[in-house]
Coordinates of C-alpha atoms and ligand atoms in Angstrom, one line a residue:
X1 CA -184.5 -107.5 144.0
X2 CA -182.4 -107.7 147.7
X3 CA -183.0 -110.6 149.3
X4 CA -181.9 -111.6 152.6
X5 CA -180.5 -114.6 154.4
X6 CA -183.0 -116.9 156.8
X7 CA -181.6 -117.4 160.2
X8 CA -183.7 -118.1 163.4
X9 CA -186.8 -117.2 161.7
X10 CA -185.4 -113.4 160.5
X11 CA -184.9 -112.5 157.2
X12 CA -180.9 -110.8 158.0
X13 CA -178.0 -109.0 156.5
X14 CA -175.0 -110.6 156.6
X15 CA -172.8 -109.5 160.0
X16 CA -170.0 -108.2 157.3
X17 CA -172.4 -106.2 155.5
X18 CA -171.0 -107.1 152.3
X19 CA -173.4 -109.0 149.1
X20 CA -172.8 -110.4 145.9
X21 CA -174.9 -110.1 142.8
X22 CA -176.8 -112.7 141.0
X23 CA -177.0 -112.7 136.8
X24 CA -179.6 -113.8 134.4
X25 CA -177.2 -116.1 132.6
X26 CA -179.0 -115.1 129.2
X27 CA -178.8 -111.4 129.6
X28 CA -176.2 -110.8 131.8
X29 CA -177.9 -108.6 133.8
X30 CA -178.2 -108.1 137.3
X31 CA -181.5 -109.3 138.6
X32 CA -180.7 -109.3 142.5
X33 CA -178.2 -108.7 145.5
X34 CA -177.6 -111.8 148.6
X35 CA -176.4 -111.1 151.4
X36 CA -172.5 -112.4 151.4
X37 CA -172.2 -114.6 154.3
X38 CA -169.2 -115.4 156.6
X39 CA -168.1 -118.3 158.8
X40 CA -170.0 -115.9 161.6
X41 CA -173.0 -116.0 160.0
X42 CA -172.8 -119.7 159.3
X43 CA -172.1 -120.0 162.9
X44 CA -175.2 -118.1 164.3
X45 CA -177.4 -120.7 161.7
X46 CA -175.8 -123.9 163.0
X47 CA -176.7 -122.1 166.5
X48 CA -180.2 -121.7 165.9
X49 CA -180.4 -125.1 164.4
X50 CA -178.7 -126.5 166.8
X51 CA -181.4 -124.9 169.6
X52 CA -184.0 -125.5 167.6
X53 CA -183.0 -129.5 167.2
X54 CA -184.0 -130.3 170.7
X55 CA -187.6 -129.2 170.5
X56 CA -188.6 -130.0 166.5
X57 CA -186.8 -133.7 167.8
X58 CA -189.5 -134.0 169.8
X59 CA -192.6 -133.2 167.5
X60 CA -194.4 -135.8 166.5
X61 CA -194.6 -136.9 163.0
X62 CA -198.2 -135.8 162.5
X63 CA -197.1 -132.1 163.4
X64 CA -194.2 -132.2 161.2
X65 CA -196.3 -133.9 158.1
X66 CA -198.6 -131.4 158.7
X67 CA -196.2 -128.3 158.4
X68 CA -194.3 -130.0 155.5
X69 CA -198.1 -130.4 153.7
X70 CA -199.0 -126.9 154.4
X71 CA -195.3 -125.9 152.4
X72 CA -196.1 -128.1 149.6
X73 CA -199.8 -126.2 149.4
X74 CA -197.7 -123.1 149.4
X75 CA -195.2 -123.8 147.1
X76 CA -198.1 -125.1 144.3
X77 CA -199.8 -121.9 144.9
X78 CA -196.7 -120.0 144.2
X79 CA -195.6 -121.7 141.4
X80 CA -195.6 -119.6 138.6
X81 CA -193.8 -116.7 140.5
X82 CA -190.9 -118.8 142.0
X83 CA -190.7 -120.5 138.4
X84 CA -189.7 -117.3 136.9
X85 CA -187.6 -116.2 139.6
X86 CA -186.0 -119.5 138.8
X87 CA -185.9 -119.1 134.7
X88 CA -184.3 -115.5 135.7
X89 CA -181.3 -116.6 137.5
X90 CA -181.0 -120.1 136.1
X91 CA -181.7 -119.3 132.4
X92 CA -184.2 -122.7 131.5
X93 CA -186.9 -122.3 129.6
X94 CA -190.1 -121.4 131.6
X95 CA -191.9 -124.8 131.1
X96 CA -188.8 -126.5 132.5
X97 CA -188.9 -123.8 135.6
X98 CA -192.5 -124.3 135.8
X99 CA -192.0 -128.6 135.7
X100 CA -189.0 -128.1 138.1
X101 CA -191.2 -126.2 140.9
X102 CA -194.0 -128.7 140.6
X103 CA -191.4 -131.5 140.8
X104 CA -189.7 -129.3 144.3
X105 CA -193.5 -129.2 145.7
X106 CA -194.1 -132.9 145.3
X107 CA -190.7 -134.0 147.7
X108 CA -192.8 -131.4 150.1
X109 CA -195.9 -133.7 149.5
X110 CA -194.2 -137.3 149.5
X111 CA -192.2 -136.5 153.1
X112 CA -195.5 -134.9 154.4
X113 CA -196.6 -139.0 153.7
X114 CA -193.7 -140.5 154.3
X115 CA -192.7 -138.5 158.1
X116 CA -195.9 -141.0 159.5
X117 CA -194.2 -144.2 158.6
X118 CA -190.4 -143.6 160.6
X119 CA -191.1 -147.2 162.3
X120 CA -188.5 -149.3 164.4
X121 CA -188.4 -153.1 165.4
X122 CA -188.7 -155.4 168.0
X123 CA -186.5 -158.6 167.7
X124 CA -186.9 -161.5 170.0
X125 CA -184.6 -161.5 172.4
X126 CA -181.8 -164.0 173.4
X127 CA -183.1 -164.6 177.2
X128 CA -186.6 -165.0 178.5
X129 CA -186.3 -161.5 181.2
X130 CA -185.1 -159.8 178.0
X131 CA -186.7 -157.3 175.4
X132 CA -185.1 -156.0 172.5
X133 CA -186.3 -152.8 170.8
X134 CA -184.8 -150.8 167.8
X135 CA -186.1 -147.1 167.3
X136 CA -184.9 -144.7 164.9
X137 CA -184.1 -140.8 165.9
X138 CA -183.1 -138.0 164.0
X139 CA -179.1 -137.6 162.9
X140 CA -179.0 -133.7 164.3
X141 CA -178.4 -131.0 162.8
X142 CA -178.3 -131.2 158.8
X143 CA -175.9 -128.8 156.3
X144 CA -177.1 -128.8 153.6
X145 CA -175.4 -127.8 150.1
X146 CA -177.2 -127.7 146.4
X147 CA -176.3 -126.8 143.1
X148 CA -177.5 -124.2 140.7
X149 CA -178.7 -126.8 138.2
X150 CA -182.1 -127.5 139.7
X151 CA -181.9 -124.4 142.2
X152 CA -185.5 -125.7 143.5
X153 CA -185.8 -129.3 143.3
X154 CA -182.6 -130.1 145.0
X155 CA -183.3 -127.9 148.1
X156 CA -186.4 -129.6 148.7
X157 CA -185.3 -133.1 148.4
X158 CA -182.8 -132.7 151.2
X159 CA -184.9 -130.5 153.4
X160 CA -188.2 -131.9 152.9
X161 CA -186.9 -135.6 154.3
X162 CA -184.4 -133.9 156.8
X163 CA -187.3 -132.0 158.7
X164 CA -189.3 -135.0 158.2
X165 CA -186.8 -137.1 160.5
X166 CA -186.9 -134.5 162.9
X167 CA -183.5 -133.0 162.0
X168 CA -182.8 -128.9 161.8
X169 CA -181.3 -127.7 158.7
X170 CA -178.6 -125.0 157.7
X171 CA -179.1 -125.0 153.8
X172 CA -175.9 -122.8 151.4
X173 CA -177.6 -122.7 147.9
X174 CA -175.4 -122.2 145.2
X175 CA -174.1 -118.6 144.7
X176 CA -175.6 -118.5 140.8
X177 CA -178.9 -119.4 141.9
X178 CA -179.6 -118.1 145.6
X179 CA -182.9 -116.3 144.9
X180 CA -184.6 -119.4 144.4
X181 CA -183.9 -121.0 147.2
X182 CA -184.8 -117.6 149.0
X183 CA -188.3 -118.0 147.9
X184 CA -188.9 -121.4 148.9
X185 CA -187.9 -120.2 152.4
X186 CA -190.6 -117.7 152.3
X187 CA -192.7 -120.3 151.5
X188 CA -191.0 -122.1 154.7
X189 CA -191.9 -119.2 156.9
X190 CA -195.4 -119.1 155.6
X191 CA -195.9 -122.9 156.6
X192 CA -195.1 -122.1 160.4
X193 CA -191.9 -124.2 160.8
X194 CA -190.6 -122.7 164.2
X195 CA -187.8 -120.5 164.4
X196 CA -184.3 -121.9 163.9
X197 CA -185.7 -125.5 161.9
X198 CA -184.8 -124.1 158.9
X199 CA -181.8 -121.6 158.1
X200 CA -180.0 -119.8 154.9
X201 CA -176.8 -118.8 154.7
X202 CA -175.8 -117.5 151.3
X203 CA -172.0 -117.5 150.8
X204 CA -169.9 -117.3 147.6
X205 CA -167.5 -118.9 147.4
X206 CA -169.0 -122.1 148.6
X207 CA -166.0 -123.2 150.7
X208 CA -166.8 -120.1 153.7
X209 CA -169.6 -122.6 154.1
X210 CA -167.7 -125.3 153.8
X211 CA -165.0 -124.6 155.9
X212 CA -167.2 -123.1 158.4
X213 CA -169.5 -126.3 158.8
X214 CA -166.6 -128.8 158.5
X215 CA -165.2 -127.5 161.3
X216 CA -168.5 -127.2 163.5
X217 CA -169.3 -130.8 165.8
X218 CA -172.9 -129.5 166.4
X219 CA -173.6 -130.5 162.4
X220 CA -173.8 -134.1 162.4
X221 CA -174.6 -134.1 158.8
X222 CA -174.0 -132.9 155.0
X223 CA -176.0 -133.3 152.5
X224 CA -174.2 -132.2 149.4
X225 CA -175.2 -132.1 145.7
X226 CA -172.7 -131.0 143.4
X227 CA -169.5 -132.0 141.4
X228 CA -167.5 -134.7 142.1
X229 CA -164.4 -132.8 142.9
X230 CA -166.2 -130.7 145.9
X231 CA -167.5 -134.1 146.9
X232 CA -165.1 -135.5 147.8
X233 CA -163.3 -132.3 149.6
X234 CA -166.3 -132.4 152.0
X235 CA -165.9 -136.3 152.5
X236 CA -162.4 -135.3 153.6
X237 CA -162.9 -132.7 155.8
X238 CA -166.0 -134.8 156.9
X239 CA -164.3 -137.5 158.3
X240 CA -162.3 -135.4 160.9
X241 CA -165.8 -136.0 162.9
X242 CA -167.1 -138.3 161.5
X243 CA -169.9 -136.5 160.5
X244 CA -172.6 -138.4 158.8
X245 CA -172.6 -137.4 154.7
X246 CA -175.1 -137.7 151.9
X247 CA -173.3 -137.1 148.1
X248 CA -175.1 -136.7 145.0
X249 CA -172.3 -135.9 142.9
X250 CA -171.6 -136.0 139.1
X251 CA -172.8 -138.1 136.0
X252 CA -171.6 -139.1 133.0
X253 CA -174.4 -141.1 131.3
X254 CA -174.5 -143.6 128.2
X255 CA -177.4 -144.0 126.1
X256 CA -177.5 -146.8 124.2
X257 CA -179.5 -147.5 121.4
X258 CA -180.1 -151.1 119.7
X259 CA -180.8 -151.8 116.0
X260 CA -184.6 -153.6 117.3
X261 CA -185.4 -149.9 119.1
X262 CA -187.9 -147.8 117.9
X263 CA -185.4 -144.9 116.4
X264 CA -188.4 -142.3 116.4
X265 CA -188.7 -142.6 120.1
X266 CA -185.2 -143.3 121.2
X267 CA -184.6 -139.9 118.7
X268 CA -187.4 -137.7 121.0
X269 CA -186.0 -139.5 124.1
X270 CA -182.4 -138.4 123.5
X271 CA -183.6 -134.8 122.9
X272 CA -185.1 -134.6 126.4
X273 CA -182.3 -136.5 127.8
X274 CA -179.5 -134.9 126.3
X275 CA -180.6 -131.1 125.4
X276 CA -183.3 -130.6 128.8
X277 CA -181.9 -127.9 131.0
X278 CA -179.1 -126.9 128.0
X279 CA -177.2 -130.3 128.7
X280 CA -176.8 -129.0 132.4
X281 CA -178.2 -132.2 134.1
X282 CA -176.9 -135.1 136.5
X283 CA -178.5 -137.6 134.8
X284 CA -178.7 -136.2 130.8
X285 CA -176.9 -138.1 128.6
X286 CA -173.5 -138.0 128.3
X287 CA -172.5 -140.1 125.8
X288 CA -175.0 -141.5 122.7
X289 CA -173.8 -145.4 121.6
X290 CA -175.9 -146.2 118.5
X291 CA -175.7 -149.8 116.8
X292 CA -173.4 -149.1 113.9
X293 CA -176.5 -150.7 111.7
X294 CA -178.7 -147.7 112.4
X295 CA -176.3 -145.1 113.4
X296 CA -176.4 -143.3 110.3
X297 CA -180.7 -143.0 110.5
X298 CA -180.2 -142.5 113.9
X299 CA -178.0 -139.4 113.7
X300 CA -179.9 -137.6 110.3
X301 CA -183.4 -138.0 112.2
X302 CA -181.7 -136.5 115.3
X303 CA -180.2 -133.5 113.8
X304 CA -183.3 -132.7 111.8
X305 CA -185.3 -132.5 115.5
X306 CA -182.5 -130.7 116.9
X307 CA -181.5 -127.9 114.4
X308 CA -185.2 -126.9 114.6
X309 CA -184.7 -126.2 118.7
X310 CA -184.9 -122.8 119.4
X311 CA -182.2 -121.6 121.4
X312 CA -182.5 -118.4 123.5
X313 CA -183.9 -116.3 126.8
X314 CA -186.0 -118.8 128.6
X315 CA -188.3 -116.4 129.5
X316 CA -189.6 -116.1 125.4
X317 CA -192.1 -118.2 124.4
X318 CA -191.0 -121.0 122.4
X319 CA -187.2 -121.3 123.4
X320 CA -186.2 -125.4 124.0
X321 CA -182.6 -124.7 124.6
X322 CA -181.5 -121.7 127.3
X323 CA -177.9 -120.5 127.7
X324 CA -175.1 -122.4 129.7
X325 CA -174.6 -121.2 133.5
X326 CA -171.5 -118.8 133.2
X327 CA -169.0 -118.0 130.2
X328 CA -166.4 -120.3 132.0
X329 CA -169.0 -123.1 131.6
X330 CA -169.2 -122.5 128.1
X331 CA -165.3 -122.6 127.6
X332 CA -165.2 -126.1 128.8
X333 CA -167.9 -127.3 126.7
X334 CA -166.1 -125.4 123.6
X335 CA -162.0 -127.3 124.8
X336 CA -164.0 -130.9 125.0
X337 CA -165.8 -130.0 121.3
X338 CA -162.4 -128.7 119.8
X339 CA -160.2 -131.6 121.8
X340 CA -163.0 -134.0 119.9
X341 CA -162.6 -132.3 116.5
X342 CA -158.3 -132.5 116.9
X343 CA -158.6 -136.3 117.0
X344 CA -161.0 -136.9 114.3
X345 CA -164.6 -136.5 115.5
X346 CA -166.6 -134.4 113.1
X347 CA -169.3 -131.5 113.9
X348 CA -172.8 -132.5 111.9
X349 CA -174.8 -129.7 114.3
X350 CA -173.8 -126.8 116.0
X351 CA -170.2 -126.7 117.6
X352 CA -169.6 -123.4 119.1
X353 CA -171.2 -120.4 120.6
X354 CA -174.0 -119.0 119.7
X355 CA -175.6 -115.3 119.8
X356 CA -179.9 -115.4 120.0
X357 CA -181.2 -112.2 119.1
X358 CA -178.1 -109.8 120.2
X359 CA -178.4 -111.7 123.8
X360 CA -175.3 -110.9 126.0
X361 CA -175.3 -114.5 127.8
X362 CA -173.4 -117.8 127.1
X363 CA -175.0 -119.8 125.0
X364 CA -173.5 -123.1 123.3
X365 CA -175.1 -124.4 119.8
X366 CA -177.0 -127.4 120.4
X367 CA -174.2 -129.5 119.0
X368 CA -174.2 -133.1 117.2
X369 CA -170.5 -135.1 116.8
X370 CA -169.9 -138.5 114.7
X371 CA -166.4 -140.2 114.3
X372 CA -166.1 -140.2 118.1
X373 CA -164.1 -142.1 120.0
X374 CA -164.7 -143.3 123.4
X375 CA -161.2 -142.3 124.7
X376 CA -162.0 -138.4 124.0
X377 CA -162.7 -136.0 127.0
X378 CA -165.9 -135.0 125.3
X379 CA -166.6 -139.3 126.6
X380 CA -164.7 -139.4 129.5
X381 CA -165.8 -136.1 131.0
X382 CA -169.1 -135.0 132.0
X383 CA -169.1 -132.3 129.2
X384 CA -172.6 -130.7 131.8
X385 CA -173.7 -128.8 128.2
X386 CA -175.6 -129.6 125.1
X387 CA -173.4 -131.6 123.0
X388 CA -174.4 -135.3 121.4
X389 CA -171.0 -137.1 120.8
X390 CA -172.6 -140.3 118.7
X391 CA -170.4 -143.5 119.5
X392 CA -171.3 -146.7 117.2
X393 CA -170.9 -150.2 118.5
X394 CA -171.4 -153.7 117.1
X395 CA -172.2 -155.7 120.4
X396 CA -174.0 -155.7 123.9
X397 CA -170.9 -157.3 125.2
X398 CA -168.7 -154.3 123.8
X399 CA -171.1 -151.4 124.3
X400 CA -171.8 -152.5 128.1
X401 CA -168.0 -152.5 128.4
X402 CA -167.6 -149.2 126.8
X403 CA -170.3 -147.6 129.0
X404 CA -169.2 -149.0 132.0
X405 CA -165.7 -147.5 131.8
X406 CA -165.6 -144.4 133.4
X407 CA -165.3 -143.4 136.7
X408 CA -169.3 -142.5 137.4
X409 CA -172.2 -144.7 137.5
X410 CA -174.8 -142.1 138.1
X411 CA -177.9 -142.7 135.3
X412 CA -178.0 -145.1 132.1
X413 CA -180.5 -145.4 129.2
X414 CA -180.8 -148.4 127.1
X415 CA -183.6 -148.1 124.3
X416 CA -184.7 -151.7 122.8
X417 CA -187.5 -153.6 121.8
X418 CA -186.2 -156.9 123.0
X419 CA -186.8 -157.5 127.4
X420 CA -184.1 -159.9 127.8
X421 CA -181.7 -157.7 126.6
X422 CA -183.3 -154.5 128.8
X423 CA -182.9 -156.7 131.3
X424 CA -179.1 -158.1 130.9
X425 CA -178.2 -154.2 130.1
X426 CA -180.2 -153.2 133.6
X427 CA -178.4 -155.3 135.6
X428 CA -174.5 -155.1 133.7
X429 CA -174.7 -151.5 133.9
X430 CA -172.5 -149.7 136.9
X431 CA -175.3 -147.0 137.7
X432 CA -177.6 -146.0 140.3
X433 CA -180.7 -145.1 137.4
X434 CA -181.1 -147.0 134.8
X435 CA -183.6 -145.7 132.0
X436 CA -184.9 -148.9 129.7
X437 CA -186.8 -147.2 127.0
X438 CA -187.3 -144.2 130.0
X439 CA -185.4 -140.9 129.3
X440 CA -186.8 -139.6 132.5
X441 CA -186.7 -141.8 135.3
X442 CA -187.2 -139.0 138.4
X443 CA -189.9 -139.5 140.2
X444 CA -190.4 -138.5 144.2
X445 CA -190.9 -142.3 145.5
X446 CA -188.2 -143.7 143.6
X447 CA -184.2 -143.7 144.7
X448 CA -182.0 -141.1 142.8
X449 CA -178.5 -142.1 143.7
X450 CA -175.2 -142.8 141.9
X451 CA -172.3 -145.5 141.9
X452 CA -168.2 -145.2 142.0
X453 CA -167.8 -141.2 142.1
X454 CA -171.6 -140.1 141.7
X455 CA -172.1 -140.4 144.8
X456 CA -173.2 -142.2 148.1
X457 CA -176.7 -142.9 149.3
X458 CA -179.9 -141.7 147.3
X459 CA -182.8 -139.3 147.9
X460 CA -186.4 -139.6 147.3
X461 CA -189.0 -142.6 147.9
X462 CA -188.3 -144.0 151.8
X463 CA -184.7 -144.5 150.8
X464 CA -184.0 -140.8 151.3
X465 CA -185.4 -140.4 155.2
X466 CA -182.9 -143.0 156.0
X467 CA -179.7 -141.5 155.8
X468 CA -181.4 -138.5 158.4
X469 CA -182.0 -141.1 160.8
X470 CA -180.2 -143.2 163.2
X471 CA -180.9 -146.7 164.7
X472 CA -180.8 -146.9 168.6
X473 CA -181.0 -151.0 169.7
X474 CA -182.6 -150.4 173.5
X475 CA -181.8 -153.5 175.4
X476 CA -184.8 -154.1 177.7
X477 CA -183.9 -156.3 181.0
X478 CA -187.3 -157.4 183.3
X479 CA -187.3 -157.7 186.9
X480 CA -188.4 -161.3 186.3
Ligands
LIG1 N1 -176.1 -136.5 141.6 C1 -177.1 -135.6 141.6 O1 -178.2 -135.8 142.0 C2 -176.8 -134.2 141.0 C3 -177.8 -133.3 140.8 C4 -177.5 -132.0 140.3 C5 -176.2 -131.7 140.0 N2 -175.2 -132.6 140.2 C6 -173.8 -132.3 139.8 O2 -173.5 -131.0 140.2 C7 -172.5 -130.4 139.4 C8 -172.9 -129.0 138.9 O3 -173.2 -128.2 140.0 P1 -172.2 -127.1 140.5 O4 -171.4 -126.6 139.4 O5 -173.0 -126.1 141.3 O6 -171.2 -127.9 141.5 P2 -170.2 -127.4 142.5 O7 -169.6 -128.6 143.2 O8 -169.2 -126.4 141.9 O9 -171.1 -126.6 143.6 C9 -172.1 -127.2 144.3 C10 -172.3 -126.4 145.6 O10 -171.2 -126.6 146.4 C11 -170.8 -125.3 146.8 N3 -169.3 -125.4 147.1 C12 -168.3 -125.2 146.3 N4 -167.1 -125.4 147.0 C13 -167.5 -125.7 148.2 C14 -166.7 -126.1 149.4 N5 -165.4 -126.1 149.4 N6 -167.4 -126.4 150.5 C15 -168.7 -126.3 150.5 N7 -169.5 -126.0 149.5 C16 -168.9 -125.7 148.3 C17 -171.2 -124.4 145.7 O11 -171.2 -123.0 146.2 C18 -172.5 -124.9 145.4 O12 -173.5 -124.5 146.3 C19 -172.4 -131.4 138.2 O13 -171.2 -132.2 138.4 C20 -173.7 -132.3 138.4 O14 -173.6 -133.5 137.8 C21 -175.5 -133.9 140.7
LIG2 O1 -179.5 -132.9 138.0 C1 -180.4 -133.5 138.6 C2 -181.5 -134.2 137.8 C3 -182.8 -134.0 138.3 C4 -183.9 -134.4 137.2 O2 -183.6 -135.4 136.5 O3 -184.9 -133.8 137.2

């Protein structure tokens, strides 16, 4: 499979010529070649954005629903294909792809609704030959940056609102998951957005985006999901021009479980929350608190649901749990298991690698730790892989303390039957999601958005069209 990058409305080479190949992560094999862009590339996309700005600016906000609808009809009737492209590069199982293109399609839909309703104000003014007015425009043009954990969804949650606003877009996808993103933009092309609205560039490393964009003043904006550490590089370099910037960044989440929960439930929602996409997601949970009264049921019922998971290609039939992104990946994973293990925690699941039916990729063991304590990396880390370190506690007070001491505050869970207490947790928790007896709170209309390092701002729902917009306060004097 040779894809190519999406600039001005041509499928291109890069100007260097040169590509890089993408992996299946469970096979190791190579299923494609991208065009390896440079900073001239990136440059000719931010140019045909840039053009393009001052007549998509202009559209109105039925024309732009309508093209954003006709993607989201697209992308539904594609589904199944683009899934698999997706399971192929990504490595999760098929169902997830399948759920993850759905879930891509539906930011298509709810910014289709939601470009109609970009309203301003009018505010009585301070003198009687006076009129005040407040509309809101589009930022500019948009960068836009995802990750390779959710290689469709998070492409169309920032584009999807950015064209919406009337912005142009200059996406990088991540360079272990490009072919996704390539197909949405066919889908793109088949909508009709006008040349130059919406751009790829594929670059690996990241930073030749990076650099390339920072540097540019005709990108007023990033939009950047990813790691914390990148994050906050862009934030940096983003501040030079004060460019607008969007960050969804890491997650480290608790999930707590009270003695009055219903263990059966909070057991099936810690499986999706904690072994869904092989661990590798924002908002999975990081870190399982248990009331030391039912810890022990807690743990045997989850490891006899988990050591039943079937581990392996996500393309066979049956697989729960696919392989982890890249070998380094799993290293990290393995140093925050062993680091665990050194000061006392011990392994009652899984633990190390694993090799599913002679498959060459990386795959981790779904793992299950007890005796942990909250100072270890495998807490303090986002360990981004499919380990359970189990944490008792013996009060609210204590437990919200605990889960509130690290430096993210992306997504919480707290599974009880009692509503004062999901209450009190929902509001004493430091976190932009928080899950009461939920272990999957994304939905398009709703904010996704982190505290402290996850992150600034949130997409979906109305909330995300508003960092792609500006106010303008018009000041209207009368001749009398
Ligand atoms: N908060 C959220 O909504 C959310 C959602 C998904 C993933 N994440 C986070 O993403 C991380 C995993 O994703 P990842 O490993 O792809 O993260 P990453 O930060 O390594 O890479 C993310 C993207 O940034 C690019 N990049 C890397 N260096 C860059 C630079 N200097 N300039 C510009 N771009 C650069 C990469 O090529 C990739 O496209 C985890 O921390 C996860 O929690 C957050
Ligand atoms: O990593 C991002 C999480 C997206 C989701 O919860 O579906």
């Amino acid at each position: 499979m040779t894809s190519r990058m999406y600039i001005d409305g041509q499928w291109v080479e890069s100007v260097s010529g040169e590509e890089f190949p993408v992996v299946n992560p469970a096979t190791l094999e190579v299923v494609g070649h991208v065009p390896s862009g440079n900073q001239e590339d990136v440059n000719q996309a931010v140019a045909a954005a840039h053009r393009a700005f001052s007549s998509w600016s202009k559209t109105t906000s039925l024309e732009r629903s309508n093209l954003l609808y006709r993607a989201f009809e697209i992308l539904l009737e594609r589904t199944n294909e683009i899934a698999k492209i997706l399971t192929l590069e990504q490595g999760k199982p098929l169902a997830e792809g399948l759920g993850e293109v759905k879930f891509a399609a539906e930011y298509l839909r709810w910014y289709a609704e939601e470009a109609r309703r970009i309203y301003g104000d009018t505010i009585p003014a301070s003198a009687t030959h006076k009129r005040i007015m407040v509309i809101r425009q589009p930022v500019g043009v948009v960068a836009a940056i995802t990750p390779w954990n959710f290689p469709a969804q998070m492409v169309t949650r920032k584009i999807a609102p950015a064209l919406a606003a009337g912005c142009t877009v200059v996406l990088k996808p991540s360079e272990y998951t490009p072919l996704t993103a390539i197909a949405l933009f066919s889908v793109f092309e088949a909508a009709g957005f006008p040349a130059g609205v919406v751009n790829l560039v594929s670059t690996s490393p990241g930073d030749v985006f990076g650099d390339a964009i920072l540097a540019d003043s005709r990108v007023r904006k990033i939009t950047f999901t990813g790691s914390t550490h990148v994050g906050k590089y862009l934030m940096k370099g983003a501040a030079e021009q004060v460019k607008r910037v969007s960050m969804e960044l890491g997650g480290n989440a608790p999930f707590v479980v009270f003695e009055d929960a219903d263990l059966d439930a909070a057991v099936e929602a810690c499986v999706v929350s904690k072994f869904r996409n092989a661990g590798q997601t924002c908002v999975c949970a990081n870190r399982v608190y248990v009331h030391q009264r039912v810890i022990d049921e807690f743990t045997h019922k989850l490891k006899n649901r988990v050591e039943r998971m079937k581990v392996g290609n996500g393309l066979e039939a049956g697989v729960e749990v696919g392989p982890v992104i890249h070998a380094d990946a799993l290293n990290r994973i393995q140093a925050q298991v062993d680091e665990a293990v050194k000061h006392g925690a011990r392994v009652v699941l899984g633990g190390g690698p694993v090799t599913p039916s002679g498959l060459k990729g990386a795959f981790f063991a779904p793992t299950i730790l007890t005796q942990v304590s909250d100072t270890m990396r495998v807490c303090q880390e986002e360990t981004f892989g499919p380990v359970a370190p189990m944490i008792p506690f013996t009060s609210e007070e204590q437990v919200v303390a605990m889960a509130n001491r690290v430096e993210y505050g992306l997504a919480a869970y707290v599974f009880t039957r009692d509503l004062d207490r999901a209450l009190r947790l929902g509001e004493a928790l430091e976190y932009g999601i928080v899950g009461l007896n939920d272990p999957l709170p994304g939905v398009v209309q709703a904010p996704f958005g982190g505290w402290k390092s996850s992150g600034i701002g949130a997409e979906g729902g109305y909330y995300g069209l508003e960092s792609f917009l500006e106010y303008k306060y018009m000041s209207i004097g009368l001749s009398r």
